[in-house]
XYZ file of C-alpha atoms in Angstrom:
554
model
C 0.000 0.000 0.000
C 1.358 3.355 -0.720
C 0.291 4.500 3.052
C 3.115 1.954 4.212
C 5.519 4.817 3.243
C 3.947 6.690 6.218
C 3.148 4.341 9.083
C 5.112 0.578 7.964
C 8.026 -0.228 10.540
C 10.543 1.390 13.829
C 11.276 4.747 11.534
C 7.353 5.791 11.170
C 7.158 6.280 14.864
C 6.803 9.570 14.621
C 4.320 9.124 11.932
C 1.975 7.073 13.685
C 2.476 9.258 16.746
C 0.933 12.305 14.709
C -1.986 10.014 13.011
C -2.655 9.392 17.350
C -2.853 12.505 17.528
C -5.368 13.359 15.039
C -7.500 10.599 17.269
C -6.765 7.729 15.169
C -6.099 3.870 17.006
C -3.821 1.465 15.841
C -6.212 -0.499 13.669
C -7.393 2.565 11.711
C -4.091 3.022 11.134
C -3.031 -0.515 9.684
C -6.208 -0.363 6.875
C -5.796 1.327 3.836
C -6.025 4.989 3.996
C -8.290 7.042 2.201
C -8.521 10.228 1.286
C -11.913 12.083 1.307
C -11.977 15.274 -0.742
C -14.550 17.178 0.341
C -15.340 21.048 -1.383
C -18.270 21.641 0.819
C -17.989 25.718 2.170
C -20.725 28.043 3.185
C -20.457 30.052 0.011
C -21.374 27.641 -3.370
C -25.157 26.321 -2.997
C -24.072 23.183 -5.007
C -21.490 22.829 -1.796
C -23.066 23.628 1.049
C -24.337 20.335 1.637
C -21.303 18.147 0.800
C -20.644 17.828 4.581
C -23.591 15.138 4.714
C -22.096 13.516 1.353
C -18.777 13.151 2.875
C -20.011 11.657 6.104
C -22.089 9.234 3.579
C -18.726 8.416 2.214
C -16.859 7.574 5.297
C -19.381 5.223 6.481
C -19.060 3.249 3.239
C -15.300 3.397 3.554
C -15.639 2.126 7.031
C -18.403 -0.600 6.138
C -15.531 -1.640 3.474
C -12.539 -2.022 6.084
C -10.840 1.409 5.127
C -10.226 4.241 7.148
C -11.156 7.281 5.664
C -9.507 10.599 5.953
C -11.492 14.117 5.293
C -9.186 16.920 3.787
C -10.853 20.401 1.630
C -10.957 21.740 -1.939
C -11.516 24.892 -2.669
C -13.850 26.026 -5.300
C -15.961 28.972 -7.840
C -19.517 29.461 -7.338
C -19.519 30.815 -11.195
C -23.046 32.460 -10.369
C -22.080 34.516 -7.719
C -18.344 35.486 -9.917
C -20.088 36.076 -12.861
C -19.856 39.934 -14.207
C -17.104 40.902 -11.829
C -13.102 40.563 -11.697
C -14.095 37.496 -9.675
C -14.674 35.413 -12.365
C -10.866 35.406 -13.690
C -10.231 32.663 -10.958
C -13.369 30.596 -12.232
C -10.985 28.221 -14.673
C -8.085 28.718 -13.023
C -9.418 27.811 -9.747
C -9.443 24.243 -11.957
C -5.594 23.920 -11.657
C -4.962 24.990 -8.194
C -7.533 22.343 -7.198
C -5.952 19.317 -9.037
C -2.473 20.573 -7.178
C -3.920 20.827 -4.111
C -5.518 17.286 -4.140
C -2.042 16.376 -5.206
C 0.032 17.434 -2.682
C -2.084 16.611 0.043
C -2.318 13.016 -1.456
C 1.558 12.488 -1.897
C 2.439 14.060 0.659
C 0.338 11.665 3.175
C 0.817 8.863 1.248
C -2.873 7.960 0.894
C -4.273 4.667 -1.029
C -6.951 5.598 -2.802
C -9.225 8.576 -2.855
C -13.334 9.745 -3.174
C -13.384 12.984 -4.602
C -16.546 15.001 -3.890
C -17.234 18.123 -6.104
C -20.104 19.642 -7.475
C -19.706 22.970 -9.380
C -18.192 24.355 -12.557
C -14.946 24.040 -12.052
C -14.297 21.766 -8.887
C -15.451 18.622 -10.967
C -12.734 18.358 -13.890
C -10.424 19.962 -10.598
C -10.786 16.423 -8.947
C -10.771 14.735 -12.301
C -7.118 16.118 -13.495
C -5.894 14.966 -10.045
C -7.151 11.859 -10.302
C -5.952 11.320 -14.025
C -2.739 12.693 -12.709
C -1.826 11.152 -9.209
C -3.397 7.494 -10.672
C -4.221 5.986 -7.577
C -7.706 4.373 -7.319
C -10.409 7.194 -7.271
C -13.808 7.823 -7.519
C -16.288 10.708 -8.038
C -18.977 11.464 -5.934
C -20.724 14.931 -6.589
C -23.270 16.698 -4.547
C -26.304 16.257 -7.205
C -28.380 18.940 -9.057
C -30.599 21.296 -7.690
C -33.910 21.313 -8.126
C -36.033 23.275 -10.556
C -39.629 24.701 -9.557
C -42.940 26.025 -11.342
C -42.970 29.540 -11.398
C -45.695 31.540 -13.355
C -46.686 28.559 -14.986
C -42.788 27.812 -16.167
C -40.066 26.023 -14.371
C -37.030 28.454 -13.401
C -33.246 28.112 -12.823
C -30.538 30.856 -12.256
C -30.379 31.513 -16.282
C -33.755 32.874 -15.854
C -32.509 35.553 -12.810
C -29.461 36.570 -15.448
C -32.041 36.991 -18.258
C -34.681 38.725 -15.823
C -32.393 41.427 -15.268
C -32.399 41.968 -19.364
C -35.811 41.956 -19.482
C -36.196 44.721 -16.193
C -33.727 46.881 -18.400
C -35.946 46.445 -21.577
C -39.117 47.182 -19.336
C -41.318 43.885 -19.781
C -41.175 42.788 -16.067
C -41.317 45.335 -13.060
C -39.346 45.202 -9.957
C -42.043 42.791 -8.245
C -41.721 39.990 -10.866
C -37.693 40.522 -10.701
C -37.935 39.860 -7.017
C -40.333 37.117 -7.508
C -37.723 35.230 -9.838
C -34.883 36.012 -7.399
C -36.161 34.596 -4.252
C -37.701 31.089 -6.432
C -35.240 30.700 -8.925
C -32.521 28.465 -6.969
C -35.146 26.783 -4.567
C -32.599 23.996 -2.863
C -28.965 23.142 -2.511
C -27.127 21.128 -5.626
C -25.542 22.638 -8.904
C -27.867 24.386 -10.838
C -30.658 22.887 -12.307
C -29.823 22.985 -16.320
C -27.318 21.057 -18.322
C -24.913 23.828 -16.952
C -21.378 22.910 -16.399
C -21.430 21.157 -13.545
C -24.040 18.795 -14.584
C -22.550 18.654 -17.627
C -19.254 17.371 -16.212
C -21.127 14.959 -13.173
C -23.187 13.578 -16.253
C -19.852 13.130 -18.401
C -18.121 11.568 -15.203
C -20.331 8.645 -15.728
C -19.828 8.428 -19.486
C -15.850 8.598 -18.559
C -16.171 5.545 -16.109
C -14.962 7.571 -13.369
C -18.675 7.731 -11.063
C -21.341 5.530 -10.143
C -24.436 5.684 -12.007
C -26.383 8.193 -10.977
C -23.750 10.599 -9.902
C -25.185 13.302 -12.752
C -28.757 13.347 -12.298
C -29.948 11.892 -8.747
C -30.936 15.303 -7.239
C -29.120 16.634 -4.382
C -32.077 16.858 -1.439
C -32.880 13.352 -2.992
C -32.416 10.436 -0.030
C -31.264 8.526 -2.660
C -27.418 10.805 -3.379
C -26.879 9.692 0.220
C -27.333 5.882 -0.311
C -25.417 6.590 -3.371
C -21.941 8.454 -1.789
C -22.219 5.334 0.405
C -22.104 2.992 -2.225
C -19.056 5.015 -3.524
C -16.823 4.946 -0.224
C -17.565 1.247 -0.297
C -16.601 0.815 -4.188
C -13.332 2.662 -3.464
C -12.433 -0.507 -1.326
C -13.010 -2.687 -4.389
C -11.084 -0.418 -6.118
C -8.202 -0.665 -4.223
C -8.070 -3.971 -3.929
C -8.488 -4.965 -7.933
C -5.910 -2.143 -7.967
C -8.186 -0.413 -11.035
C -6.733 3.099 -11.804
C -8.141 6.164 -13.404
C -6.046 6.050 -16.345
C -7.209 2.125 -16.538
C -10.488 3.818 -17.142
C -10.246 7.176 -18.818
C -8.608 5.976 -21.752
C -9.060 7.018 -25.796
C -12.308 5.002 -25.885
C -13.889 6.437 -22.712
C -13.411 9.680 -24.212
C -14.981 9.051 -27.441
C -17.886 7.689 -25.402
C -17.894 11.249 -23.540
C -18.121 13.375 -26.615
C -20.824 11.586 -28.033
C -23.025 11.458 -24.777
C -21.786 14.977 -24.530
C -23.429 15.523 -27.960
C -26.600 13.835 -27.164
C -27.028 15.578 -24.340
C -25.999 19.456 -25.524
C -23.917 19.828 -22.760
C -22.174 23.335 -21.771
C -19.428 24.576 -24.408
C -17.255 24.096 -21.018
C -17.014 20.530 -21.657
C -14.578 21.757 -24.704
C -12.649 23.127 -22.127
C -12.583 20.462 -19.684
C -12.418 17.179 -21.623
C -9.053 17.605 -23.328
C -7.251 18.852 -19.969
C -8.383 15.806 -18.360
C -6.873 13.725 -21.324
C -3.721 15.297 -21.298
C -3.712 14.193 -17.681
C -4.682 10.406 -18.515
C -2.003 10.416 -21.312
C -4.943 10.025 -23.603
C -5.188 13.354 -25.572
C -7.830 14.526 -28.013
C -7.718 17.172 -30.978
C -11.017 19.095 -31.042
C -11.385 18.614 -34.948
C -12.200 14.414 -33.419
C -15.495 16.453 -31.668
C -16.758 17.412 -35.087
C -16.693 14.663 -36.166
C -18.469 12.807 -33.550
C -20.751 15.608 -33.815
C -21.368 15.087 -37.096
C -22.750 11.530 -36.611
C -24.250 11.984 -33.080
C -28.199 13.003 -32.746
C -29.384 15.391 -29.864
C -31.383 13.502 -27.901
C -32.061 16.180 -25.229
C -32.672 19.873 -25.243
C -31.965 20.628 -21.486
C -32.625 24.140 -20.064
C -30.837 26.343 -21.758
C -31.820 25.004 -25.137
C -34.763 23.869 -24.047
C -37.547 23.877 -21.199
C -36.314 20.251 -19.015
C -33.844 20.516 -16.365
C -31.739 17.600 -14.670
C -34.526 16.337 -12.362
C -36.608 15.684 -15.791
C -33.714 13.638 -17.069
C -33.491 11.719 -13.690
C -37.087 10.453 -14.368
C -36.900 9.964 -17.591
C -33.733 7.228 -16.204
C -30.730 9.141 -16.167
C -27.667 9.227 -18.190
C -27.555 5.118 -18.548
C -31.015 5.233 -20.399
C -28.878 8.236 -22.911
C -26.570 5.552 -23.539
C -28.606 2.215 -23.810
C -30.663 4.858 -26.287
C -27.654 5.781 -27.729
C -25.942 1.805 -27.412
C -28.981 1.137 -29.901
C -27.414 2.554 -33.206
C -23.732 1.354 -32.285
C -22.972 4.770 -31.224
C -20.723 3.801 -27.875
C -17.664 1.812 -27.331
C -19.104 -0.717 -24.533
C -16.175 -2.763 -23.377
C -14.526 0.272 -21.568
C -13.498 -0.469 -17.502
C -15.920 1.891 -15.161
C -15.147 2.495 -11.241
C -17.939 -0.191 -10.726
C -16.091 -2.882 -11.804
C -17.925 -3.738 -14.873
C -18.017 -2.312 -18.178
C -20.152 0.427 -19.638
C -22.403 -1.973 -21.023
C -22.883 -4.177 -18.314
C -23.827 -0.598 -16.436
C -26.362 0.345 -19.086
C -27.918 -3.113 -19.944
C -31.610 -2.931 -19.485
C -32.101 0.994 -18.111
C -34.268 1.766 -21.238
C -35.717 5.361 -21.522
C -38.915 5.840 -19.209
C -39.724 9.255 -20.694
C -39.147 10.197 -24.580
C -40.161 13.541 -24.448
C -37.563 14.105 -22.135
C -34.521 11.693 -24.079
C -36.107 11.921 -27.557
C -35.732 8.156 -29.546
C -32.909 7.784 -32.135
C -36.024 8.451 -34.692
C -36.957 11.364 -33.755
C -33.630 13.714 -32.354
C -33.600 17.455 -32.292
C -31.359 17.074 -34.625
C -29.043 14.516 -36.511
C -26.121 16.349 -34.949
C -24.792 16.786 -31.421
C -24.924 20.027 -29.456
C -21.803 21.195 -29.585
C -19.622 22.253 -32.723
C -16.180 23.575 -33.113
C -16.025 26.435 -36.204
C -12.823 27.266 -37.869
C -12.357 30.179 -40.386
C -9.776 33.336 -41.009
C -11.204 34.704 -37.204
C -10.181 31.253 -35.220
C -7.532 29.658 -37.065
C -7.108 26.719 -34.270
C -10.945 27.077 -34.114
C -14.069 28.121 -31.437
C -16.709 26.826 -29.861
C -20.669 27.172 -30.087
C -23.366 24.921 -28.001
C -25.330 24.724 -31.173
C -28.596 23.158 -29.881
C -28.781 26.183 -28.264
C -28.630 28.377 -31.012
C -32.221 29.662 -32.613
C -32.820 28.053 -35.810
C -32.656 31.618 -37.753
C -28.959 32.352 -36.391
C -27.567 28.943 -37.704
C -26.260 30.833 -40.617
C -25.234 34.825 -39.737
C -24.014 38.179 -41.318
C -23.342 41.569 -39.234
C -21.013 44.329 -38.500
C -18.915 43.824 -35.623
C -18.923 46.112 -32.680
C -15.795 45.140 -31.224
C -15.017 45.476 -27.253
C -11.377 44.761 -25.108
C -13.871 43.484 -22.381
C -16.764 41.715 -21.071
C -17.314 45.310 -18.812
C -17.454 47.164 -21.881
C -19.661 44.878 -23.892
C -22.197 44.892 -20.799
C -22.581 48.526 -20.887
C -22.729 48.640 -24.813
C -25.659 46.268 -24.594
C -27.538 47.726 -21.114
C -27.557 51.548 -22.830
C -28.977 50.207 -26.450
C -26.212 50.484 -28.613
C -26.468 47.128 -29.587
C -29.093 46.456 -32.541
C -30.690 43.586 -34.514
C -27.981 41.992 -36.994
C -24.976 43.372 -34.807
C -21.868 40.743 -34.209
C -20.462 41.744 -30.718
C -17.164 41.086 -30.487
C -15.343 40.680 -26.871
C -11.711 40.235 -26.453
C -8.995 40.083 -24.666
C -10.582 37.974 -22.210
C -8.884 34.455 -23.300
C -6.825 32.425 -20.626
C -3.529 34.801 -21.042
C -5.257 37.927 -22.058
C -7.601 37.797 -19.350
C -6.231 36.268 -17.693
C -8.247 33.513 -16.557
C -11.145 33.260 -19.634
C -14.414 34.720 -17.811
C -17.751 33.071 -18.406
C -19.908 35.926 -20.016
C -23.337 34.626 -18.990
C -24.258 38.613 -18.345
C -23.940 40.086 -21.550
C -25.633 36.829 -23.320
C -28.462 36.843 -20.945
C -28.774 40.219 -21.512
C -29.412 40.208 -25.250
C -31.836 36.947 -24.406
C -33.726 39.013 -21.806
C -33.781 42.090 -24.151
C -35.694 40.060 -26.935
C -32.318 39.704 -29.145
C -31.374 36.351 -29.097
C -32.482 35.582 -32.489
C -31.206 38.482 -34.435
C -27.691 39.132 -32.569
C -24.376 37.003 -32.028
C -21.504 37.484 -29.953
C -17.872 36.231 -30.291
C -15.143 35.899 -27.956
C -11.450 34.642 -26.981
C -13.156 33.886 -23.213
C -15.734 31.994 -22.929
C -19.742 31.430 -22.309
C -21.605 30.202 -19.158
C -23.248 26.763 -19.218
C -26.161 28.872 -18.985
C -25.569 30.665 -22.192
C -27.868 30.133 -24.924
C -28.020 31.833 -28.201
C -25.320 32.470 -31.400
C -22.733 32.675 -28.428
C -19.040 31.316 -29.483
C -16.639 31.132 -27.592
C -12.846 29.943 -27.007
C -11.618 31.860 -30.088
C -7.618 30.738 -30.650
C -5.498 31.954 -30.885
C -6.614 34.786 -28.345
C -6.028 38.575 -28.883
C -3.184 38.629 -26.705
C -0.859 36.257 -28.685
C -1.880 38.080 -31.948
C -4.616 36.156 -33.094
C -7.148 37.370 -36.200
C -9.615 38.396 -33.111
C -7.196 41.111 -32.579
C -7.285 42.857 -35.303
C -11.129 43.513 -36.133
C -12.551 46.702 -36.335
C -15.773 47.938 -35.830
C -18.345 47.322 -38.787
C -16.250 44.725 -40.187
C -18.670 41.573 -41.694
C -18.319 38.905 -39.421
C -19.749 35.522 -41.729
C -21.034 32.555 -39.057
C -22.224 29.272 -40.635
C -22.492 26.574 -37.378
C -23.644 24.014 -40.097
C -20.523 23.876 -41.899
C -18.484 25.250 -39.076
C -17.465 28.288 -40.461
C -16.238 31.821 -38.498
C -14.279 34.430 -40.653
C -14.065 38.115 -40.568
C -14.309 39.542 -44.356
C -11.252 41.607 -44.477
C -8.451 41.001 -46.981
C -5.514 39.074 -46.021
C -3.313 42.086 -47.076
C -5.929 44.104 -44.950
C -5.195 42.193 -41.781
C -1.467 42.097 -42.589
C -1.131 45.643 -42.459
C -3.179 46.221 -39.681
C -1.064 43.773 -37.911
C 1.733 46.742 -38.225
C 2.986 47.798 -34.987
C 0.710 46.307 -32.910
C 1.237 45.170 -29.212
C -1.308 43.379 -27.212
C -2.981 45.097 -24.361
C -1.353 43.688 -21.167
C -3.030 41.218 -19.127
C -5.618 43.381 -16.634
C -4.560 41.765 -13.386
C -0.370 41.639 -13.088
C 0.033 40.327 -9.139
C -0.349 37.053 -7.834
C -1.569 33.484 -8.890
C -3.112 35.131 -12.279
C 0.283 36.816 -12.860
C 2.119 33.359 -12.934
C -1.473 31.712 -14.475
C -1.203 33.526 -17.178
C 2.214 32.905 -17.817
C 1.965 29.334 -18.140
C -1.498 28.482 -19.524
C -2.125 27.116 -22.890
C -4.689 27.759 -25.454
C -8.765 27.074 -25.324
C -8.897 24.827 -27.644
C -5.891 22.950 -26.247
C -8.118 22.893 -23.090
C -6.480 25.919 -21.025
C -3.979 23.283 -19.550
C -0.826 24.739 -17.321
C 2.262 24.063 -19.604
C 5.609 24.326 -17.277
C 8.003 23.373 -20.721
């Protein structure tokens, strides 16, 4: 056991003096040690409950003959850092998680380890760590919140970002705006739509790395308690068939992620997230391979934003297994991959057929014969960009407009709250990529903004940062090369015609090549807006969007 390294033999006498200390006896200490990452705090609702997960945990641990041992993650509520400098330390928050986890893990020499996230960027946190330390681990996340009925429609915290849009256009007064505030986010979990976070506790199960379940069973549900028991005692089995993370997030698990990921329309964050926690499992992906599974996956599910179910609805309609079984049907999956229960993702999905089909539409009958997401490519992203494109309004599937063109999300904001955005306009935010940021904000205000002032269908932005999980509309994001290492997005000017075609994955900017070469004259980049501390040295060392904002050291 790799705890032998810290409590085996006459020289760990001090070791197992300080593991007395901490209240542990002698046989606690002999069983394998696990570590129990917990990122429950008082601020993130998707957290604040994880204390009652973890203490789930530990009694499965225990029930398996393991002694488990609590230790903290830190974590983003993206909600409550969206709009402000705050959100710069949204994604890279990701990176000081998965360090964290792994010097706490080496440096304690702990067996194996249940990771328990629930938010944004705390999932594919736990999930590089795990890739990356390749002990035996599993993910256990907090569960989704739930979604309730609200002037005849069910709500979520897209609809308080979108609210304040509408207030500013004047088609709801103060009343209904507090109304939606106070019912919005009813319980504890990660919010209710096919946000990040459920995006990446869905995907967790595709990847083989979480129990069934772990995306969908909601958070105040009895059942996420049975189930984070069930997980501390699987970690046992774990450990003792000696079945590692990068035994089960491999090149096939993957694949089967991007096409559940399709079926589902998950967030555009998933883009993000997926190849970072390849290029931890030695497995890595090119996003040009999403296209094509894109191509040839249908979208089975149109999830709040694109559409008016949230994650409860998916729950009853049987989850993310019944997505793949439906999915399993046209040879979509590759079904022999290893999972964290032991068996493989077929034997997991065998039988769990889809209970509701307006809810997981059949293989006949998709929203569409292609998957939610899709990378476009073109003179304005050379290594490419990102749209969730079953959230995307028919009618802006294929766009023309001027650009209005702003060096930040602040900027665009105020652009769009005083009216000087208009029907047909491309808005055009940059410098807000990983380095030019630094730290690639979510821009969930300025999107819900032109949803909640009626302009959704007749206006698209573009930027080198990215979009909320929330975002819906022509929103693309993850534009590389980013303004500050001199990519195309620098160099457009206002009124320029920005061409969008998400069918045939097209973004260019219609200026001459000779046009952008000389405006290229001279330039420098605007510097980075924050210059002290961890975003100083983030930025120094982060990679590209579509390369999944991974921290490069050589």
């Amino acid at each position: 056991m790799h705890s032998d390294i810290v409590k085996k033999g006459i020289e760990k006498t001090p070791h197992r003096s300080l593991f007395k200390a901490s209240g542990l006896t002698d046989e606690e200490i002999e069983r394998p040690l696990i570590g129990v990452v917990s990122a429950k705090n008082e601020i993130i609702p998707g957290h604040v409950h994880l204390d009652k997960i973890a203490e789930a945990v530990k009694a499965g641990v225990r029930m398996a003959g393991g002694t488990p041992l609590e230790f903290p993650a830190i974590g983003v509520c993206d909600g409550i850092a969206m709009g402000h400098t705050g959100m710069k330390y949204s994604l890279a928050s990701r990176e000081l998680i998965a360090d964290s986890i792994e010097a706490m893990t080496i440096a304690h020499g702990l067996d194996a380890l249940v990771l328990i996230p629930n938010c944004d960027k705390i999932v594919p946190g736990m999930l590089i760590a795990a890739a990356r330390l390749n002990i035996p681990a599993i993910i256990c996340s907090g569960g989704p919140m739930l979604s309730v009925n609200v002037q005849g429609k069910f709500r979520d915290l897209n609809t308080t970002f979108e609210a304040v849009g509408a207030f500013k256009a004047g088609t709801i007064d103060e009343a209904g705006l507090l109304e939606l505030e106070e019912a919005a986010c009813p319980s504890c979990g990660s919010c209710s739509g096919m946000f990040t976070a459920n995006s990446m506790n869905c995907l967790c199960e595709v990847l083989g790395m979480a129990l069934p379940g772990n995306g969908t069973v909601p958070a105040v549900y009895s059942e996420r308690i049975r189930l984070a028991k069930h997980a501390g005692m699987k970690i046992m089995e774990l450990l003792e068939k000696d079945i590692c993370p990068r035994d089960i997030i491999t090149p096939d698990s993957i694949y089967n992620a991007l096409r559940v990921d399709m079926a589902l329309g998950c967030s555009t964050n998933s883009m993000l997230h997926l190849p970072a926690i390849a290029y931890e499992a030695k497995a890595p992906i090119s996003l040009d391979y999403a296209n094509e599974i894109s191509e040839a996956t249908p979208n089975l599910c149109h999830l709040a934003p694109a559409g008016e179910h949230h994650v409860q609805d998916l729950y009853a309609a049987g989850g993310v297994t019944a997505v793949m079984n439906e999915l399993s049907k046209a040879d979509l999956l590759k079904l022999d991959t290893i999972t964290v229960t032991g068996k493989t993702q077929g034997e997991n999905i065998s039988g769990h057929e889809v209970k509701d089909y307006t809810v997981i539409r059949p293989l006949s009958n998709p929203y569409s014969q292609t998957g939610g997401i899709a990378v476009l490519k073109g003179n304005l992203a050379l290594d490419g960009s990102v749209v969730k494109r079953s959230a995307v309004a028919p009618e802006m599937l294929k766009h023309e407009g001027p650009a209005k063109v702003f060096d930040s999300e602040d900027e665009a904001i105020e652009a769009i709250y005083n009216g000087k955005i208009t029907a047909g306009d491309v808005v055009v935010i940059r410098y807000e990529g990983p380095k030019g940021g630094p730290g690639m904000r979510e821009m969930l205000s300025p999107t819900s903004a032109i949803c909640g002032m009626g302009l959704d269908k007749e206006v698209a932005l573009i930027t080198d940062g990215r979009f909320s999980g929330a975002t819906r509309g022509a929103a693309i994001g993850h534009v590389s090369p980013e303004a500050v290492e001199g990519g195309p997005i620098a160099f457009v000017k206002d009124g320029d015609i920005i061409e969008i075609d998400i069918t045939k994955g097209i973004l260019n900017v219609k200026v001459s090549d000779e046009e952008m070469a000389e405006r290229r004259k001279g330039w420098t980049p605007n510097e980075p807006k924050v210059k002290t501390g961890y975003l100083r040295r983030y930025s120094k060392l982060v990679s590209s969007a579509m390369q999944g904002a991974v921290m490069l050291d050589d």
